[in-house]
């Protein structure tokens, strides 16, 4: 199962998957083929990470778009993750696993505006989740942890006091973090 961050007309795919779909010529599903938009993926380049925007036509086909620097670096190797990009309304957030940072962008149609790049609160951030003005980052390197941030109305990130928590054990190989909105909880 692949989880996509969705805004009307836009999708955010995990880095390698997004590039693989584009390379294979696989477009959006039939439900999305009626509207144009964009698909986002990360370069994960150790010389300079970037969000790559793939333009999506009304029929779902993809074409190369622009790249937007994150202000951080990638690792250049596979991360085995999902959720390295997350879209929340008009803000897009990205991991920079090579420089242990996270970036926020404002979405302007097919263009991205870099708003902020901050330390991730740990080593090798690989996954993000957003819930009600809060961003959580999963750091997979070292002992690993989850760290929270508040998101200002301008897209700036600020560490959330008391939110950093260790993972269940060393070397657990995390792949994704995901928040569940309060309205969807069953307990």
PDB file of C-alpha atoms in Angstrom:
ATOM      1  CA  UNK A   1       0.000   0.000   0.000  1.00  0.00           C
ATOM      2  CA  UNK A   2       1.340   3.419  -0.921  1.00  0.00           C
ATOM      3  CA  UNK A   3       0.272   6.473   1.031  1.00  0.00           C
ATOM      4  CA  UNK A   4       0.142   9.745  -0.845  1.00  0.00           C
ATOM      5  CA  UNK A   5      -0.179  13.217   0.622  1.00  0.00           C
ATOM      6  CA  UNK A   6      -2.935  14.841  -1.411  1.00  0.00           C
ATOM      7  CA  UNK A   7      -4.082  18.369  -2.093  1.00  0.00           C
ATOM      8  CA  UNK A   8      -6.634  18.893  -4.861  1.00  0.00           C
ATOM      9  CA  UNK A   9      -4.591  18.514  -8.013  1.00  0.00           C
ATOM     10  CA  UNK A  10      -1.377  17.511  -6.190  1.00  0.00           C
ATOM     11  CA  UNK A  11       0.274  14.363  -4.810  1.00  0.00           C
ATOM     12  CA  UNK A  12       3.449  13.761  -2.813  1.00  0.00           C
ATOM     13  CA  UNK A  13       5.105  10.395  -3.431  1.00  0.00           C
ATOM     14  CA  UNK A  14       8.060   8.873  -1.604  1.00  0.00           C
ATOM     15  CA  UNK A  15      11.266   9.716  -3.503  1.00  0.00           C
ATOM     16  CA  UNK A  16      12.208   6.501  -5.263  1.00  0.00           C
ATOM     17  CA  UNK A  17       8.595   5.549  -5.993  1.00  0.00           C
ATOM     18  CA  UNK A  18       7.846   8.910  -7.594  1.00  0.00           C
ATOM     19  CA  UNK A  19      10.840   8.641  -9.890  1.00  0.00           C
ATOM     20  CA  UNK A  20      10.087   5.013 -10.709  1.00  0.00           C
ATOM     21  CA  UNK A  21       6.514   5.796 -11.746  1.00  0.00           C
ATOM     22  CA  UNK A  22       7.690   8.663 -13.935  1.00  0.00           C
ATOM     23  CA  UNK A  23      10.410   6.524 -15.526  1.00  0.00           C
ATOM     24  CA  UNK A  24       7.918   3.762 -16.315  1.00  0.00           C
ATOM     25  CA  UNK A  25       5.414   6.210 -17.770  1.00  0.00           C
ATOM     26  CA  UNK A  26       2.764   5.317 -15.214  1.00  0.00           C
ATOM     27  CA  UNK A  27       0.409   8.224 -14.585  1.00  0.00           C
ATOM     28  CA  UNK A  28      -2.136   8.947 -11.908  1.00  0.00           C
ATOM     29  CA  UNK A  29      -5.064   6.631 -11.224  1.00  0.00           C
ATOM     30  CA  UNK A  30      -8.278   7.045 -13.178  1.00  0.00           C
ATOM     31  CA  UNK A  31      -9.850   8.936 -10.287  1.00  0.00           C
ATOM     32  CA  UNK A  32      -7.185  11.623 -10.569  1.00  0.00           C
ATOM     33  CA  UNK A  33      -6.713  11.657 -14.345  1.00  0.00           C
ATOM     34  CA  UNK A  34      -9.395  14.329 -14.871  1.00  0.00           C
ATOM     35  CA  UNK A  35      -7.469  17.165 -13.197  1.00  0.00           C
ATOM     36  CA  UNK A  36      -4.006  18.585 -13.802  1.00  0.00           C
ATOM     37  CA  UNK A  37      -1.588  19.072 -10.936  1.00  0.00           C
ATOM     38  CA  UNK A  38       1.817  17.977  -9.753  1.00  0.00           C
ATOM     39  CA  UNK A  39       3.644  14.997  -8.267  1.00  0.00           C
ATOM     40  CA  UNK A  40       6.522  15.712  -5.894  1.00  0.00           C
ATOM     41  CA  UNK A  41       9.576  13.570  -5.227  1.00  0.00           C
ATOM     42  CA  UNK A  42      12.977  14.065  -3.562  1.00  0.00           C
ATOM     43  CA  UNK A  43      16.320  13.806  -5.336  1.00  0.00           C
ATOM     44  CA  UNK A  44      18.136  12.598  -2.160  1.00  0.00           C
ATOM     45  CA  UNK A  45      21.334  13.984  -3.749  1.00  0.00           C
ATOM     46  CA  UNK A  46      24.314  14.202  -1.349  1.00  0.00           C
ATOM     47  CA  UNK A  47      25.556  17.305  -3.209  1.00  0.00           C
ATOM     48  CA  UNK A  48      22.247  19.122  -2.604  1.00  0.00           C
ATOM     49  CA  UNK A  49      18.802  17.681  -1.985  1.00  0.00           C
ATOM     50  CA  UNK A  50      15.916  19.013  -4.074  1.00  0.00           C
ATOM     51  CA  UNK A  51      12.184  18.557  -4.472  1.00  0.00           C
ATOM     52  CA  UNK A  52      11.501  17.540  -8.048  1.00  0.00           C
ATOM     53  CA  UNK A  53       8.141  18.651  -9.425  1.00  0.00           C
ATOM     54  CA  UNK A  54       6.624  16.417 -12.096  1.00  0.00           C
ATOM     55  CA  UNK A  55       3.831  18.116 -14.010  1.00  0.00           C
ATOM     56  CA  UNK A  56       0.670  16.005 -14.243  1.00  0.00           C
ATOM     57  CA  UNK A  57      -1.546  16.445 -17.301  1.00  0.00           C
ATOM     58  CA  UNK A  58      -5.308  15.983 -17.291  1.00  0.00           C
ATOM     59  CA  UNK A  59      -4.890  12.427 -18.614  1.00  0.00           C
ATOM     60  CA  UNK A  60      -2.510  11.533 -15.758  1.00  0.00           C
ATOM     61  CA  UNK A  61       0.670  11.525 -17.801  1.00  0.00           C
ATOM     62  CA  UNK A  62       3.756  13.035 -16.180  1.00  0.00           C
ATOM     63  CA  UNK A  63       6.442  15.305 -17.589  1.00  0.00           C
ATOM     64  CA  UNK A  64       9.601  16.740 -16.089  1.00  0.00           C
ATOM     65  CA  UNK A  65       9.194  19.998 -14.224  1.00  0.00           C
ATOM     66  CA  UNK A  66      11.500  22.119 -12.116  1.00  0.00           C
ATOM     67  CA  UNK A  67      13.702  21.274  -9.130  1.00  0.00           C
ATOM     68  CA  UNK A  68      13.705  23.301  -5.924  1.00  0.00           C
ATOM     69  CA  UNK A  69      16.662  23.128  -3.514  1.00  0.00           C
ATOM     70  CA  UNK A  70      15.783  22.166   0.062  1.00  0.00           C
ATOM     71  CA  UNK A  71      18.798  23.847   1.648  1.00  0.00           C
ATOM     72  CA  UNK A  72      20.002  20.434   2.845  1.00  0.00           C
ATOM     73  CA  UNK A  73      21.541  17.255   1.489  1.00  0.00           C
ATOM     74  CA  UNK A  74      20.449  13.708   0.799  1.00  0.00           C
ATOM     75  CA  UNK A  75      22.355  10.477   1.379  1.00  0.00           C
ATOM     76  CA  UNK A  76      22.545   9.277  -2.210  1.00  0.00           C
ATOM     77  CA  UNK A  77      21.451   5.813  -1.064  1.00  0.00           C
ATOM     78  CA  UNK A  78      18.068   4.162  -0.635  1.00  0.00           C
ATOM     79  CA  UNK A  79      16.257   5.075   2.561  1.00  0.00           C
ATOM     80  CA  UNK A  80      13.634   2.313   2.697  1.00  0.00           C
ATOM     81  CA  UNK A  81      11.067   4.872   3.792  1.00  0.00           C
ATOM     82  CA  UNK A  82       7.687   6.375   3.060  1.00  0.00           C
ATOM     83  CA  UNK A  83       6.602   9.884   3.878  1.00  0.00           C
ATOM     84  CA  UNK A  84       9.815  11.798   3.118  1.00  0.00           C
ATOM     85  CA  UNK A  85       7.541  14.489   1.682  1.00  0.00           C
ATOM     86  CA  UNK A  86       4.256  15.573   3.221  1.00  0.00           C
ATOM     87  CA  UNK A  87       1.759  18.113   1.931  1.00  0.00           C
ATOM     88  CA  UNK A  88      -0.476  20.129   4.263  1.00  0.00           C
ATOM     89  CA  UNK A  89      -2.755  22.553   2.444  1.00  0.00           C
ATOM     90  CA  UNK A  90      -0.326  24.931   0.698  1.00  0.00           C
ATOM     91  CA  UNK A  91       2.789  23.850   2.624  1.00  0.00           C
ATOM     92  CA  UNK A  92       5.129  21.050   1.564  1.00  0.00           C
ATOM     93  CA  UNK A  93       7.647  19.555   4.008  1.00  0.00           C
ATOM     94  CA  UNK A  94      10.732  17.526   3.047  1.00  0.00           C
ATOM     95  CA  UNK A  95      13.440  15.492   4.804  1.00  0.00           C
ATOM     96  CA  UNK A  96      17.155  16.057   4.214  1.00  0.00           C
ATOM     97  CA  UNK A  97      18.671  12.803   5.526  1.00  0.00           C
ATOM     98  CA  UNK A  98      22.278  13.691   4.629  1.00  0.00           C
ATOM     99  CA  UNK A  99      22.306  16.951   6.599  1.00  0.00           C
ATOM    100  CA  UNK A 100      19.930  15.900   9.407  1.00  0.00           C
ATOM    101  CA  UNK A 101      17.443  18.647   8.593  1.00  0.00           C
ATOM    102  CA  UNK A 102      13.894  19.265   7.405  1.00  0.00           C
ATOM    103  CA  UNK A 103      12.596  21.941   5.029  1.00  0.00           C
ATOM    104  CA  UNK A 104       9.290  23.714   4.502  1.00  0.00           C
ATOM    105  CA  UNK A 105       8.009  25.177   1.233  1.00  0.00           C
ATOM    106  CA  UNK A 106       4.990  27.215   0.204  1.00  0.00           C
ATOM    107  CA  UNK A 107       3.280  25.790  -2.894  1.00  0.00           C
ATOM    108  CA  UNK A 108       2.486  28.330  -5.639  1.00  0.00           C
ATOM    109  CA  UNK A 109       1.001  26.301  -8.495  1.00  0.00           C
ATOM    110  CA  UNK A 110       3.953  24.434 -10.072  1.00  0.00           C
ATOM    111  CA  UNK A 111       6.457  26.551  -8.106  1.00  0.00           C
ATOM    112  CA  UNK A 112       7.830  26.018  -4.595  1.00  0.00           C
ATOM    113  CA  UNK A 113       9.153  28.734  -2.287  1.00  0.00           C
ATOM    114  CA  UNK A 114      11.646  27.574   0.364  1.00  0.00           C
ATOM    115  CA  UNK A 115      10.491  28.987   3.708  1.00  0.00           C
ATOM    116  CA  UNK A 116      12.630  27.297   6.352  1.00  0.00           C
ATOM    117  CA  UNK A 117      15.267  24.610   6.916  1.00  0.00           C
ATOM    118  CA  UNK A 118      15.834  23.392  10.485  1.00  0.00           C
ATOM    119  CA  UNK A 119      17.736  20.656  12.299  1.00  0.00           C
ATOM    120  CA  UNK A 120      15.630  17.491  12.531  1.00  0.00           C
ATOM    121  CA  UNK A 121      16.347  16.816  16.202  1.00  0.00           C
ATOM    122  CA  UNK A 122      18.221  13.608  15.403  1.00  0.00           C
ATOM    123  CA  UNK A 123      20.192  11.705  12.781  1.00  0.00           C
ATOM    124  CA  UNK A 124      18.948  10.879   9.274  1.00  0.00           C
ATOM    125  CA  UNK A 125      15.340  12.107   9.095  1.00  0.00           C
ATOM    126  CA  UNK A 126      13.344   9.822   6.790  1.00  0.00           C
ATOM    127  CA  UNK A 127       9.630  10.421   7.359  1.00  0.00           C
ATOM    128  CA  UNK A 128       7.243  13.247   8.261  1.00  0.00           C
ATOM    129  CA  UNK A 129       3.642  13.567   9.363  1.00  0.00           C
ATOM    130  CA  UNK A 130       1.485  16.666   9.911  1.00  0.00           C
ATOM    131  CA  UNK A 131      -1.489  17.045  12.239  1.00  0.00           C
ATOM    132  CA  UNK A 132      -3.270  20.234  13.313  1.00  0.00           C
ATOM    133  CA  UNK A 133      -0.346  22.670  12.979  1.00  0.00           C
ATOM    134  CA  UNK A 134       2.246  20.192  14.235  1.00  0.00           C
ATOM    135  CA  UNK A 135       4.952  18.413  12.234  1.00  0.00           C
ATOM    136  CA  UNK A 136       6.626  15.228  13.485  1.00  0.00           C
ATOM    137  CA  UNK A 137       9.855  13.874  12.024  1.00  0.00           C
ATOM    138  CA  UNK A 138      11.119  10.295  12.280  1.00  0.00           C
ATOM    139  CA  UNK A 139      14.920  10.177  12.626  1.00  0.00           C
ATOM    140  CA  UNK A 140      16.257   6.715  11.727  1.00  0.00           C
ATOM    141  CA  UNK A 141      19.996   7.174  12.337  1.00  0.00           C
ATOM    142  CA  UNK A 142      21.841   6.519  15.579  1.00  0.00           C
ATOM    143  CA  UNK A 143      19.447   5.515  18.348  1.00  0.00           C
ATOM    144  CA  UNK A 144      16.542   7.030  16.379  1.00  0.00           C
ATOM    145  CA  UNK A 145      13.730   9.235  17.651  1.00  0.00           C
ATOM    146  CA  UNK A 146      10.583  11.137  16.813  1.00  0.00           C
ATOM    147  CA  UNK A 147      10.677  14.925  17.264  1.00  0.00           C
ATOM    148  CA  UNK A 148       7.850  17.447  16.990  1.00  0.00           C
ATOM    149  CA  UNK A 149       7.676  21.004  15.642  1.00  0.00           C
ATOM    150  CA  UNK A 150       5.075  23.717  15.583  1.00  0.00           C
ATOM    151  CA  UNK A 151       4.319  25.234  12.187  1.00  0.00           C
ATOM    152  CA  UNK A 152       3.786  29.004  12.065  1.00  0.00           C
ATOM    153  CA  UNK A 153       1.204  30.447   9.708  1.00  0.00           C
ATOM    154  CA  UNK A 154       4.160  31.478   7.528  1.00  0.00           C
ATOM    155  CA  UNK A 155       5.563  27.919   7.386  1.00  0.00           C
ATOM    156  CA  UNK A 156       8.432  28.445   9.847  1.00  0.00           C
ATOM    157  CA  UNK A 157       9.244  25.464  12.061  1.00  0.00           C
ATOM    158  CA  UNK A 158       9.966  25.653  15.806  1.00  0.00           C
ATOM    159  CA  UNK A 159      10.974  22.669  17.991  1.00  0.00           C
ATOM    160  CA  UNK A 160       8.134  21.553  20.262  1.00  0.00           C
ATOM    161  CA  UNK A 161       9.366  21.293  23.865  1.00  0.00           C
ATOM    162  CA  UNK A 162       9.056  17.807  25.345  1.00  0.00           C
ATOM    163  CA  UNK A 163       8.198  16.138  22.037  1.00  0.00           C
ATOM    164  CA  UNK A 164      11.407  14.191  21.332  1.00  0.00           C
ATOM    165  CA  UNK A 165      10.911  10.516  22.122  1.00  0.00           C
ATOM    166  CA  UNK A 166      13.237   7.559  21.507  1.00  0.00           C
ATOM    167  CA  UNK A 167      12.196   4.665  19.312  1.00  0.00           C
ATOM    168  CA  UNK A 168      11.319   1.284  20.807  1.00  0.00           C
ATOM    169  CA  UNK A 169      14.927   0.071  20.612  1.00  0.00           C
ATOM    170  CA  UNK A 170      18.271   0.491  18.887  1.00  0.00           C
ATOM    171  CA  UNK A 171      18.532  -0.702  15.286  1.00  0.00           C
ATOM    172  CA  UNK A 172      14.771  -1.177  14.804  1.00  0.00           C
ATOM    173  CA  UNK A 173      14.913   0.034  11.178  1.00  0.00           C
ATOM    174  CA  UNK A 174      11.997   2.493  11.160  1.00  0.00           C
ATOM    175  CA  UNK A 175      10.379   3.379   7.834  1.00  0.00           C
ATOM    176  CA  UNK A 176       7.484   5.749   8.493  1.00  0.00           C
ATOM    177  CA  UNK A 177       5.665   7.841  11.058  1.00  0.00           C
ATOM    178  CA  UNK A 178       1.994   8.705  10.714  1.00  0.00           C
ATOM    179  CA  UNK A 179      -0.388  10.720  12.889  1.00  0.00           C
ATOM    180  CA  UNK A 180      -4.066   9.923  13.200  1.00  0.00           C
ATOM    181  CA  UNK A 181      -6.434  12.908  13.524  1.00  0.00           C
ATOM    182  CA  UNK A 182      -8.447  12.861  16.762  1.00  0.00           C
ATOM    183  CA  UNK A 183     -11.734  12.536  14.851  1.00  0.00           C
ATOM    184  CA  UNK A 184     -10.549   9.270  13.256  1.00  0.00           C
ATOM    185  CA  UNK A 185      -9.486   7.528  16.484  1.00  0.00           C
ATOM    186  CA  UNK A 186     -11.634   4.663  17.684  1.00  0.00           C
ATOM    187  CA  UNK A 187     -10.540   4.570  21.335  1.00  0.00           C
TER     188      UNK A 187
END
